[in-house]
Backbone as ProteinMPNN parsed JSONL, in Angstrom:
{"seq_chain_A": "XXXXXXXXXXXXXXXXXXXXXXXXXXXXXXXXXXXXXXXXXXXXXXXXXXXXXXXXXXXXXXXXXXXXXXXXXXXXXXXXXXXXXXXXXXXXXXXXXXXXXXXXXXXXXXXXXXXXXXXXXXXXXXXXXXXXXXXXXXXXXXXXXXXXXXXXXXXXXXXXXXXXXXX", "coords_chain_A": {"N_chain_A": [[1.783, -7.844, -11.256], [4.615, -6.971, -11.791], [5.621, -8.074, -10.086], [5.856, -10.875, -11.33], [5.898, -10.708, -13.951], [4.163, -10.552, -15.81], [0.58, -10.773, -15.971], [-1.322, -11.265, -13.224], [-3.651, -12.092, -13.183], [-4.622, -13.478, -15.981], [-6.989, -12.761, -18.725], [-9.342, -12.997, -21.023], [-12.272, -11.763, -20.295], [-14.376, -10.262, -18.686], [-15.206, -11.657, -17.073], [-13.987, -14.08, -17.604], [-11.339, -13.019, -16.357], [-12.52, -13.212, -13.385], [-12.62, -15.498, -13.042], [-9.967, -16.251, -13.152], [-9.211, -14.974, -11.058], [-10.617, -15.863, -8.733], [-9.567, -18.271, -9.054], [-7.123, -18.269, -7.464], [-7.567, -16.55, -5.25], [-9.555, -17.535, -4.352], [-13.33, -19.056, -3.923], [-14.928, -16.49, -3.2], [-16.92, -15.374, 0.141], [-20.283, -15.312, 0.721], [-20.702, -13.113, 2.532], [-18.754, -11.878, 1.843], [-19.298, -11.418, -1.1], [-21.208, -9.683, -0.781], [-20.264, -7.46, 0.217], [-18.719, -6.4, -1.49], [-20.535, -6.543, -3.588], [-23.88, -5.515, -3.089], [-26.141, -6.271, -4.699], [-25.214, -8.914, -6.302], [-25.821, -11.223, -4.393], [-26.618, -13.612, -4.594], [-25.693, -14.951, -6.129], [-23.964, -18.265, -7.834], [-21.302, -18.838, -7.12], [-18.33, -21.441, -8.309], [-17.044, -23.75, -5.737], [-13.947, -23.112, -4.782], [-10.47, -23.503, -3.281], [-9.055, -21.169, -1.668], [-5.565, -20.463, -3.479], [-1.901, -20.427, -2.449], [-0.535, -17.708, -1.727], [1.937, -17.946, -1.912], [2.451, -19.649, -3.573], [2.157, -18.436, -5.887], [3.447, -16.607, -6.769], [6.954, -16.236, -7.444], [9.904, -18.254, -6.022], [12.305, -16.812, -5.115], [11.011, -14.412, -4.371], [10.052, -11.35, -2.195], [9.51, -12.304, 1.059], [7.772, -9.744, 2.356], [6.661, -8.35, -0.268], [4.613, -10.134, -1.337], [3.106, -10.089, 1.088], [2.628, -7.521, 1.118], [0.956, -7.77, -1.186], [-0.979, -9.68, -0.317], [-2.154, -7.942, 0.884], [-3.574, -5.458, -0.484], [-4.805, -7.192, -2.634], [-7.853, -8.16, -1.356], [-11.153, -9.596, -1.271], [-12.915, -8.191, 0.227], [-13.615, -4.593, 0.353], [-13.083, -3.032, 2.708], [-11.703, -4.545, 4.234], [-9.307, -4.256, 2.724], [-5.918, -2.908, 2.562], [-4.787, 0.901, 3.094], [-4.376, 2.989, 0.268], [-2.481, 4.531, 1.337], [-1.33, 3.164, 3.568], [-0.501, 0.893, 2.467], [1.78, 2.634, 0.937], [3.614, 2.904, 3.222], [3.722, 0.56, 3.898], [6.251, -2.202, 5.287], [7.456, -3.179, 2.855], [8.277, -1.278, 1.272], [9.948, 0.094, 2.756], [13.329, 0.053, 2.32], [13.188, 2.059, 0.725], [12.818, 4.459, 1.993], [15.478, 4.888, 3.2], [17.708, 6.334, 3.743], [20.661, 5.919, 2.761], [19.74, 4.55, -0.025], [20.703, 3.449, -3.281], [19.771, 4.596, -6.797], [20.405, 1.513, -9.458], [22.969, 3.099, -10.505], [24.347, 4.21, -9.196], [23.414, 6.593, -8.504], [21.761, 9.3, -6.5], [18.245, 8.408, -5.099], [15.217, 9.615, -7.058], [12.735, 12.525, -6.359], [10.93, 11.106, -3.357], [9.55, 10.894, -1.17], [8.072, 13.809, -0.911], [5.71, 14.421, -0.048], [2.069, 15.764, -0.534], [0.438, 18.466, 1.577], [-2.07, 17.836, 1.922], [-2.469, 15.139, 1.259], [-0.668, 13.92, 3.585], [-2.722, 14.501, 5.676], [-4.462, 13.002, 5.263], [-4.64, 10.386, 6.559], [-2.987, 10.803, 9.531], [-1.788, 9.251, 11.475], [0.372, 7.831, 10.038], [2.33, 9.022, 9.068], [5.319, 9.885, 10.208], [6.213, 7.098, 9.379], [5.571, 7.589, 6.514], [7.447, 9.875, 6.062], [10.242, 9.759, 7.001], [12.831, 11.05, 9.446], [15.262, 11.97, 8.474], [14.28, 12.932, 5.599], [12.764, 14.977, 6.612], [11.597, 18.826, 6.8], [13.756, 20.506, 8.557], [13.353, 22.944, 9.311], [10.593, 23.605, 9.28], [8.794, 21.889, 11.955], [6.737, 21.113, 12.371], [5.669, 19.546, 10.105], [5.458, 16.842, 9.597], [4.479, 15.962, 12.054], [2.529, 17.457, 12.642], [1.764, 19.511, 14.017], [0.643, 22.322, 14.414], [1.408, 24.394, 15.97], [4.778, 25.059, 16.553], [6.656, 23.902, 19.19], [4.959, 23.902, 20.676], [3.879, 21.451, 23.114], [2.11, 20.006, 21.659], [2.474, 18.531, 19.395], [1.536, 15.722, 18.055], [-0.072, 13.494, 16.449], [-1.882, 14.835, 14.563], [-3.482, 15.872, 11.823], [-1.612, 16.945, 9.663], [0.451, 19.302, 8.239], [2.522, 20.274, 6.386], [4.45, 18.922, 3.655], [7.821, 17.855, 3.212], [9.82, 18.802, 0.218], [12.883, 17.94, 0.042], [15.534, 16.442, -0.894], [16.125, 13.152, -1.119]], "CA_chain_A": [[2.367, -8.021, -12.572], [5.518, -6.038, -11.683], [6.714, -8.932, -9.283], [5.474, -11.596, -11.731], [6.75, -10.064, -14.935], [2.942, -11.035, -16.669], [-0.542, -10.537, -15.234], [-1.211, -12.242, -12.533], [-5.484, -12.612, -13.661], [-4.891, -13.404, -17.108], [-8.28, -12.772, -18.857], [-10.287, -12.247, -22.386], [-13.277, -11.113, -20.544], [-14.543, -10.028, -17.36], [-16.015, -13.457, -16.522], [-13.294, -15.001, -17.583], [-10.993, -12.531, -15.351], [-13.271, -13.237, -12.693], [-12.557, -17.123, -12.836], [-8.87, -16.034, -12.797], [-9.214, -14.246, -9.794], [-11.155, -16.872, -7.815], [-8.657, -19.77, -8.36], [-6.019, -17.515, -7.039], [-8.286, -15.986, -4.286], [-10.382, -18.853, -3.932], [-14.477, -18.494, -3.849], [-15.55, -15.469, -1.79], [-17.81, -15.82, 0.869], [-21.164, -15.105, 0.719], [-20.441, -12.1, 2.691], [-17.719, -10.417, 0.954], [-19.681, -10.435, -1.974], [-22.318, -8.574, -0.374], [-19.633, -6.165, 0.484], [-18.435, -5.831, -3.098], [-21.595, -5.468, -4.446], [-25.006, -5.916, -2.625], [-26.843, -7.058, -6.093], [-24.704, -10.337, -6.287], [-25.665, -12.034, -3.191], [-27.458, -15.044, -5.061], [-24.769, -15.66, -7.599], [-23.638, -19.171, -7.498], [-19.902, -19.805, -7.839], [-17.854, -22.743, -8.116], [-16.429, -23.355, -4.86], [-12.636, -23.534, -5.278], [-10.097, -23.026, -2.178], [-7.482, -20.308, -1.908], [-4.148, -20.548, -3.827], [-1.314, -20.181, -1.416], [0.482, -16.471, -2.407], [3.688, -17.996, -2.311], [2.621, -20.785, -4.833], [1.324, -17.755, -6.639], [5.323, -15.787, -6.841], [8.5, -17.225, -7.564], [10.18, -18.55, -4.954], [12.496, -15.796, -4.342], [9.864, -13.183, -3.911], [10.331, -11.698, -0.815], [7.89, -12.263, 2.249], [7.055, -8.249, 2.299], [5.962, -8.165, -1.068], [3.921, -10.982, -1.185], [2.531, -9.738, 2.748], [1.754, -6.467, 0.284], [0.004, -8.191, -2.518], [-2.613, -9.986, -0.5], [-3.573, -7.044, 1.745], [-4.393, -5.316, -1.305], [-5.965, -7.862, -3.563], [-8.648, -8.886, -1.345], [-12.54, -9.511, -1.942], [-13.582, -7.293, 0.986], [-13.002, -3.529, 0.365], [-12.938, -2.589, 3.969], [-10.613, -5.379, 4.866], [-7.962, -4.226, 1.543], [-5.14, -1.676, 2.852], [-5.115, 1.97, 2.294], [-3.018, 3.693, -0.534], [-1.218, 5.52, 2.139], [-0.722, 2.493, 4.504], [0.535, 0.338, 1.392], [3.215, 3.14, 0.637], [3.792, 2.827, 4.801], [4.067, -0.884, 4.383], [7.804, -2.295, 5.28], [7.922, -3.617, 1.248], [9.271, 0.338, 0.464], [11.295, 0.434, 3.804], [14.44, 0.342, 1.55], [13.054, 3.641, -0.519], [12.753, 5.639, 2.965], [16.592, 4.558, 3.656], [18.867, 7.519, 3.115], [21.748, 5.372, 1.792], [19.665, 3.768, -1.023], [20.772, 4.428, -4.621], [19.883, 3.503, -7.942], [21.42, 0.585, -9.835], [23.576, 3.425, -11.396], [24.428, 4.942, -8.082], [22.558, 8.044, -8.635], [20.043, 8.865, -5.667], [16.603, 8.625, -5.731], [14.5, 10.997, -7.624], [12.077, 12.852, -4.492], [9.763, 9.969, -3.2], [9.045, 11.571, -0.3], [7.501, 14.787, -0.58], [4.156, 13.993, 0.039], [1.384, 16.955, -0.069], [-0.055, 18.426, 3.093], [-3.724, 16.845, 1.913], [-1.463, 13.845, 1.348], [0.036, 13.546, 5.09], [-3.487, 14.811, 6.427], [-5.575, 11.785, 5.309], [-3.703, 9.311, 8.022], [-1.706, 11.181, 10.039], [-0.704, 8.345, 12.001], [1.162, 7.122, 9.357], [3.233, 10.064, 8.638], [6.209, 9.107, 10.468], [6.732, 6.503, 8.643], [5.987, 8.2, 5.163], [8.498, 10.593, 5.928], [11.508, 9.653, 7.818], [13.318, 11.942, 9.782], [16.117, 12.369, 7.445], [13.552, 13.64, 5.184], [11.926, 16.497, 7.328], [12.07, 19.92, 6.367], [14.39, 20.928, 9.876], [12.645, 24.74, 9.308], [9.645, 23.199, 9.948], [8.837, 20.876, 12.739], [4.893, 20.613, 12.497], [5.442, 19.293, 8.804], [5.166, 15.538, 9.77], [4.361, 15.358, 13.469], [0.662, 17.636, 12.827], [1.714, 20.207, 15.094], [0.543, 23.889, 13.516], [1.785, 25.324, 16.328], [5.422, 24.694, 16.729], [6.925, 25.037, 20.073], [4.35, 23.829, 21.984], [3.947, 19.93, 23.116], [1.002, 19.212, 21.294], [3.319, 17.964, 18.262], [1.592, 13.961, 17.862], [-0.087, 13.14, 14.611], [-3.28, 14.97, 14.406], [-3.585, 16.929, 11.036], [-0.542, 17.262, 9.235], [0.484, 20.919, 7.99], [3.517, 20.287, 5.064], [5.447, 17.586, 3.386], [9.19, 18.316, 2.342], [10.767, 18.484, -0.667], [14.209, 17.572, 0.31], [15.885, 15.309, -2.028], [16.684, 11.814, -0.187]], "C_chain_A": [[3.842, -7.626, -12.567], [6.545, -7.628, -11.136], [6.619, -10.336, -10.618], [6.321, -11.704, -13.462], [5.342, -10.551, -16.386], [1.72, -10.629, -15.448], [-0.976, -11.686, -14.53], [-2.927, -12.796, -12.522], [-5.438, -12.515, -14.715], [-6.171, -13.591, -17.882], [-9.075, -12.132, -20.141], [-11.26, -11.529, -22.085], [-13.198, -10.971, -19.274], [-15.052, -11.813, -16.345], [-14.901, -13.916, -16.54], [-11.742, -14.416, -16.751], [-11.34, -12.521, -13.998], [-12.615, -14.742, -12.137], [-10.82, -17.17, -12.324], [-8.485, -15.788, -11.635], [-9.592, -15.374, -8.336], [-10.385, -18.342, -7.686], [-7.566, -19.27, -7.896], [-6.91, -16.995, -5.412], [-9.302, -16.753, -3.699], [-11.979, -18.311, -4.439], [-14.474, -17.445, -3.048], [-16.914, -15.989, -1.166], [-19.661, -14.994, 0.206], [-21.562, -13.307, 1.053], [-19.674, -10.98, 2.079], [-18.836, -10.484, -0.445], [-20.755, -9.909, -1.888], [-21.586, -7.327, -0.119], [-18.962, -5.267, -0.135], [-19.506, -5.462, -3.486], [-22.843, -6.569, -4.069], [-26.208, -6.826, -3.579], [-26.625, -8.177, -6.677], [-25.034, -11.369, -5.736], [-26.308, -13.678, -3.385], [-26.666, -15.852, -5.578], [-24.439, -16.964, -7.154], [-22.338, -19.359, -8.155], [-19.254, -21.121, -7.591], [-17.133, -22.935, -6.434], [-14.98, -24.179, -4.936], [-12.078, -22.794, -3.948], [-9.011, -22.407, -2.959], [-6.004, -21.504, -2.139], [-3.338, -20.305, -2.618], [-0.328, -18.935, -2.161], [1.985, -16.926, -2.731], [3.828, -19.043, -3.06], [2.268, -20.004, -6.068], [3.229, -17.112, -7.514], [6.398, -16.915, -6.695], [9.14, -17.086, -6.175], [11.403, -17.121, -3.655], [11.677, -14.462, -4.005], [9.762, -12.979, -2.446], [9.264, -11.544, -0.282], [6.939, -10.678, 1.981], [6.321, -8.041, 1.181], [4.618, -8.912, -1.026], [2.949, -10.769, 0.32], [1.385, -8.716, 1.746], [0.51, -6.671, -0.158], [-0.889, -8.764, -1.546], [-3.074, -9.003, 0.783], [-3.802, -5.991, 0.81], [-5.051, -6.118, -2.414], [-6.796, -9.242, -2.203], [-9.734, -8.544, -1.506], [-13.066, -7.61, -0.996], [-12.524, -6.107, 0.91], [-12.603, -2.636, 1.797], [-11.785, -3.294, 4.698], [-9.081, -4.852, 3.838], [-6.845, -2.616, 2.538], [-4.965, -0.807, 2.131], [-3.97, 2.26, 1.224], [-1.796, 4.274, 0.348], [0.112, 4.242, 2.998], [0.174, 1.282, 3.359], [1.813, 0.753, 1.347], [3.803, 3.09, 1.819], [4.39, 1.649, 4.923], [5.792, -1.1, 4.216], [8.324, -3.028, 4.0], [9.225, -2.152, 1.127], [10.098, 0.495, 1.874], [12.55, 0.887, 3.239], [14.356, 1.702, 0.741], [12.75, 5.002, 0.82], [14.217, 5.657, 3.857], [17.609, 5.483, 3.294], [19.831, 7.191, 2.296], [21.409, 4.423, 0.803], [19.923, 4.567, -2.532], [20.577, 3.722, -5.619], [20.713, 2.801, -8.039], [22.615, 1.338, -10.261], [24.879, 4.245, -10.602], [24.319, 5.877, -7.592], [21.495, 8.017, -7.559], [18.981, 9.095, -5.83], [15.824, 9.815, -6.002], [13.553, 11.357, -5.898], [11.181, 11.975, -4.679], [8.912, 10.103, -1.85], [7.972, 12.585, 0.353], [6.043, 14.24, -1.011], [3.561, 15.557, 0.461], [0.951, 17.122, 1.339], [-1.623, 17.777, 3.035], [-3.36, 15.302, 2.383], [-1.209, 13.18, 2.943], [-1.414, 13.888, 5.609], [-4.806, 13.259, 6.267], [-5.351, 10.541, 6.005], [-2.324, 10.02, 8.56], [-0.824, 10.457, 11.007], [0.259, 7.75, 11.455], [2.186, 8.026, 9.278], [4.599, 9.88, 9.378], [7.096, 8.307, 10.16], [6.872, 6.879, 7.321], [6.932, 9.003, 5.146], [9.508, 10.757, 7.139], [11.856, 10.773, 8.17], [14.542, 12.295, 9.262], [15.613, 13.133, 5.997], [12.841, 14.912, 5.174], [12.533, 17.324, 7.309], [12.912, 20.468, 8.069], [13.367, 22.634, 9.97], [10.79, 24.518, 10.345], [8.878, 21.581, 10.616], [7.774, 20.205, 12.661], [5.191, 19.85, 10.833], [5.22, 17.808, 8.806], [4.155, 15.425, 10.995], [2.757, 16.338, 12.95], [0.846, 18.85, 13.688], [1.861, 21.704, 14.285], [1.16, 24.574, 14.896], [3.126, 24.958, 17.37], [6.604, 25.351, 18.039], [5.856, 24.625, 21.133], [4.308, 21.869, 22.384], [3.231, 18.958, 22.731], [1.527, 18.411, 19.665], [2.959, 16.156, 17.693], [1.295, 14.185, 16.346], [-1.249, 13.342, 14.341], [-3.134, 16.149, 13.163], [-2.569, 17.889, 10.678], [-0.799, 18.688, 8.579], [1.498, 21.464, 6.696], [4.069, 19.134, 4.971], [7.064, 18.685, 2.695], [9.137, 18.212, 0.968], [12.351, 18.539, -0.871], [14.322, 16.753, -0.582], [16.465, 14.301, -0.893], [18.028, 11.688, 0.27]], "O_chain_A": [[4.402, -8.059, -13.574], [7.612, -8.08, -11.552], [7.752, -10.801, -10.741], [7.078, -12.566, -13.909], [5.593, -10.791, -17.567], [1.966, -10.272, -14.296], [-1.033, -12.827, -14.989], [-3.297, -13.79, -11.898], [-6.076, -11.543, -15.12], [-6.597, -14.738, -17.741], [-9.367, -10.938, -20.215], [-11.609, -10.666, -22.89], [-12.238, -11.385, -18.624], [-15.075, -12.533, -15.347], [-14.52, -14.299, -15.434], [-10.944, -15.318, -16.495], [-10.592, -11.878, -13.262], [-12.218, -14.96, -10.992], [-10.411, -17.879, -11.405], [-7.487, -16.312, -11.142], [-8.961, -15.545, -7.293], [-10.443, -19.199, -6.804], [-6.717, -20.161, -7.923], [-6.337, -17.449, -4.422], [-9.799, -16.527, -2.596], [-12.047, -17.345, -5.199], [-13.861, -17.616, -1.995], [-17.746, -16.733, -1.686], [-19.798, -14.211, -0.734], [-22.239, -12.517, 0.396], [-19.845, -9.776, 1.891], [-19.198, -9.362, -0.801], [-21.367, -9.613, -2.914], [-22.15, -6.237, -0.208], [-18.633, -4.108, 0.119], [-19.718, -4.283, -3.772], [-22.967, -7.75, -4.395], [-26.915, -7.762, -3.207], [-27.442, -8.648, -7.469], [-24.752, -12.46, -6.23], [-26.408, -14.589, -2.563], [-26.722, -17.081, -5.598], [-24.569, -17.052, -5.933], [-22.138, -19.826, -9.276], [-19.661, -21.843, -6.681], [-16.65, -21.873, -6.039], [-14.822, -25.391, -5.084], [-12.676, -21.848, -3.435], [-8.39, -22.643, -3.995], [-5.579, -22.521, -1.591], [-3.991, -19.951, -1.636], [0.497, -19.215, -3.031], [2.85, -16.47, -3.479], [4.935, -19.507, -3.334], [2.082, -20.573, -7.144], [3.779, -17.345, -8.59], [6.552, -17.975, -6.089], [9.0, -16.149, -5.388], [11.406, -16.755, -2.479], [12.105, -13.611, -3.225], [9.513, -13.844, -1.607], [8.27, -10.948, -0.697], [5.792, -10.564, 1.549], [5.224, -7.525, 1.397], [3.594, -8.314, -0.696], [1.991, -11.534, 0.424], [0.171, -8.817, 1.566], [-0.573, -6.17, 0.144], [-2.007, -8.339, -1.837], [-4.055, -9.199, 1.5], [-4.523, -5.21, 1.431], [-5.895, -5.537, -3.094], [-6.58, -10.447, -2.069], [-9.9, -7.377, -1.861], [-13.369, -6.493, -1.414], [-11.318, -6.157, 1.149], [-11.854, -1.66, 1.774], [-11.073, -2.776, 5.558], [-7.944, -5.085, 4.249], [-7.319, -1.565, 2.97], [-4.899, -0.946, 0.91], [-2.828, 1.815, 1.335], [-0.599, 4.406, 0.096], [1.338, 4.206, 3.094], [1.344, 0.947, 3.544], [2.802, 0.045, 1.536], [4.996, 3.284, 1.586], [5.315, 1.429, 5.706], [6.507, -0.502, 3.412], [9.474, -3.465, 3.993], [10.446, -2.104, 0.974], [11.067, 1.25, 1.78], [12.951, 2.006, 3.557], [15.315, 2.278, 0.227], [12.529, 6.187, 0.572], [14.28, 6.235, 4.942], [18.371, 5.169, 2.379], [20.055, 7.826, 1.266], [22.214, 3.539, 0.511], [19.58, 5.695, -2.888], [20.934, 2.548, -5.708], [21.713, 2.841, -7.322], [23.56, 0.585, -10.495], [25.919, 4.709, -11.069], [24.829, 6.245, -6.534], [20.592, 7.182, -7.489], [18.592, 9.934, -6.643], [15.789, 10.823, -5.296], [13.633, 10.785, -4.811], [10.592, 11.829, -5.75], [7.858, 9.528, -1.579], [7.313, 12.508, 1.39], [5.554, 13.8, -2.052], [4.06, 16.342, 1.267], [1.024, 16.226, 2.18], [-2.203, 17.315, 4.017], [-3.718, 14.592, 3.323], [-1.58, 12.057, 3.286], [-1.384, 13.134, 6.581], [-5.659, 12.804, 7.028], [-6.183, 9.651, 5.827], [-1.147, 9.899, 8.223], [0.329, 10.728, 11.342], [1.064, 7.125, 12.144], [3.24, 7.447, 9.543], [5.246, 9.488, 8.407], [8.305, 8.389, 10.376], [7.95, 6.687, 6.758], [7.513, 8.991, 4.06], [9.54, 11.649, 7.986], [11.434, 11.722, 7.509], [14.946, 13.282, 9.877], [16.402, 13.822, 5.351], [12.457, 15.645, 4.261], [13.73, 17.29, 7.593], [12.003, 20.936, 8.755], [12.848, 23.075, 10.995], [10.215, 24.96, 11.339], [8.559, 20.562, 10.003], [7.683, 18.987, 12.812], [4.015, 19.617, 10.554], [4.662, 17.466, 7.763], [3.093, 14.817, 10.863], [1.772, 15.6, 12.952], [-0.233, 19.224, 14.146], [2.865, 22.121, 13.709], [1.451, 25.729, 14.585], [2.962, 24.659, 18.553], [7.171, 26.442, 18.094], [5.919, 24.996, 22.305], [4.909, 21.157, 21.58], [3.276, 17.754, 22.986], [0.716, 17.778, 18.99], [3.788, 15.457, 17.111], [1.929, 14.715, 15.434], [-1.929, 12.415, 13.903], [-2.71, 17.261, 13.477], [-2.453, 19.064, 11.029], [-1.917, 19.172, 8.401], [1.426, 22.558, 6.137], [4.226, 18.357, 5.914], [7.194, 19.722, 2.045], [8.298, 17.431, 0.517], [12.916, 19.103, -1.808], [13.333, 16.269, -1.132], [17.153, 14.671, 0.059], [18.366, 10.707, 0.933]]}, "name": "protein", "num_of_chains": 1, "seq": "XXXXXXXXXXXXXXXXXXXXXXXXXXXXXXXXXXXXXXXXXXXXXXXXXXXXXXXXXXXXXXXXXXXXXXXXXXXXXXXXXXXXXXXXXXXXXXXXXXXXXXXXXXXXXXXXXXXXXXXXXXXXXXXXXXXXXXXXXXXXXXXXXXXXXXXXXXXXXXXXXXXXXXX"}
């Protein structure tokens, strides 16, 4: 809705949000909606083929977003990308860029500091959630996972702090 500037499943009801969804997303398989919800698996929908995302967004919409949007809106919840790896995805690249500033030229409020629960639920990602222009210098284990700083076990197993540095 954000890129769109309206909802992109306009809809009075759930059904009729539903129908929205499926000429944009096409039918789901048989499978995915066993993987949404096991109690469906009979239903009979129309069978309609996928929209193309970029007939979906205005033309300048850039690739990354549009990459975004359909690895989270799809049927299968196992196949949709995580919250973390979303904010990871190279859409926000520009918001982990030291020299980005508002329209006003004020810099960005903190977008960074991510909790240590936060950085611990994919710590492979962490890296990318928090640039190295970001990291607290005091402490080294605060991205890389490494509680015990100083030694070489520093990869990305079970992050330990996020900064609050300002960008």
């Amino acid at each position: 809705e954000l890129l769109l500037g309206q909802p992109i499943f306009p809809g009075d009801s759930g059904v009729d949000q539903l129908v929205e969804i499926i000429k944009v997303l096409g039918t789901p398989t048989r499978e995915q909606i066993r993987e949404m919800n096991p109690n469906y698996t009979e239903f009979k929908f129309p069978q309609i083929k996928a929209h193309p995302w970029t007939k979906v967004f205005r033309p300048r919409t850039p690739p990354e977003a549009i990459q975004l949007v359909s690895r989270l809106l799809e049927y299968t919840p196992s196949a949709r990308i995580s919250p973390l790896e979303a904010c990871a995805h190279t859409f926000f690249d520009e918001l982990r860029d030291p020299s980005t500033r508002l329209p006003n030229g004020r810099e960005l409020p903190p977008l960074l500091n991510f909790t240590p629960q936060e950085l611990a639920i994919q710590p492979n990602l962490n890296s990318v959630l928090v640039p190295p222009h970001a990291r607290n210098a005091s402490d080294p284990g605060a991205v890389t996972g490494d509680t015990n700083p100083g030694t070489d076990g520093g990869t990305t197993q079970g992050a330990t702090a996020a900064t609050e540095q300002p960008v």
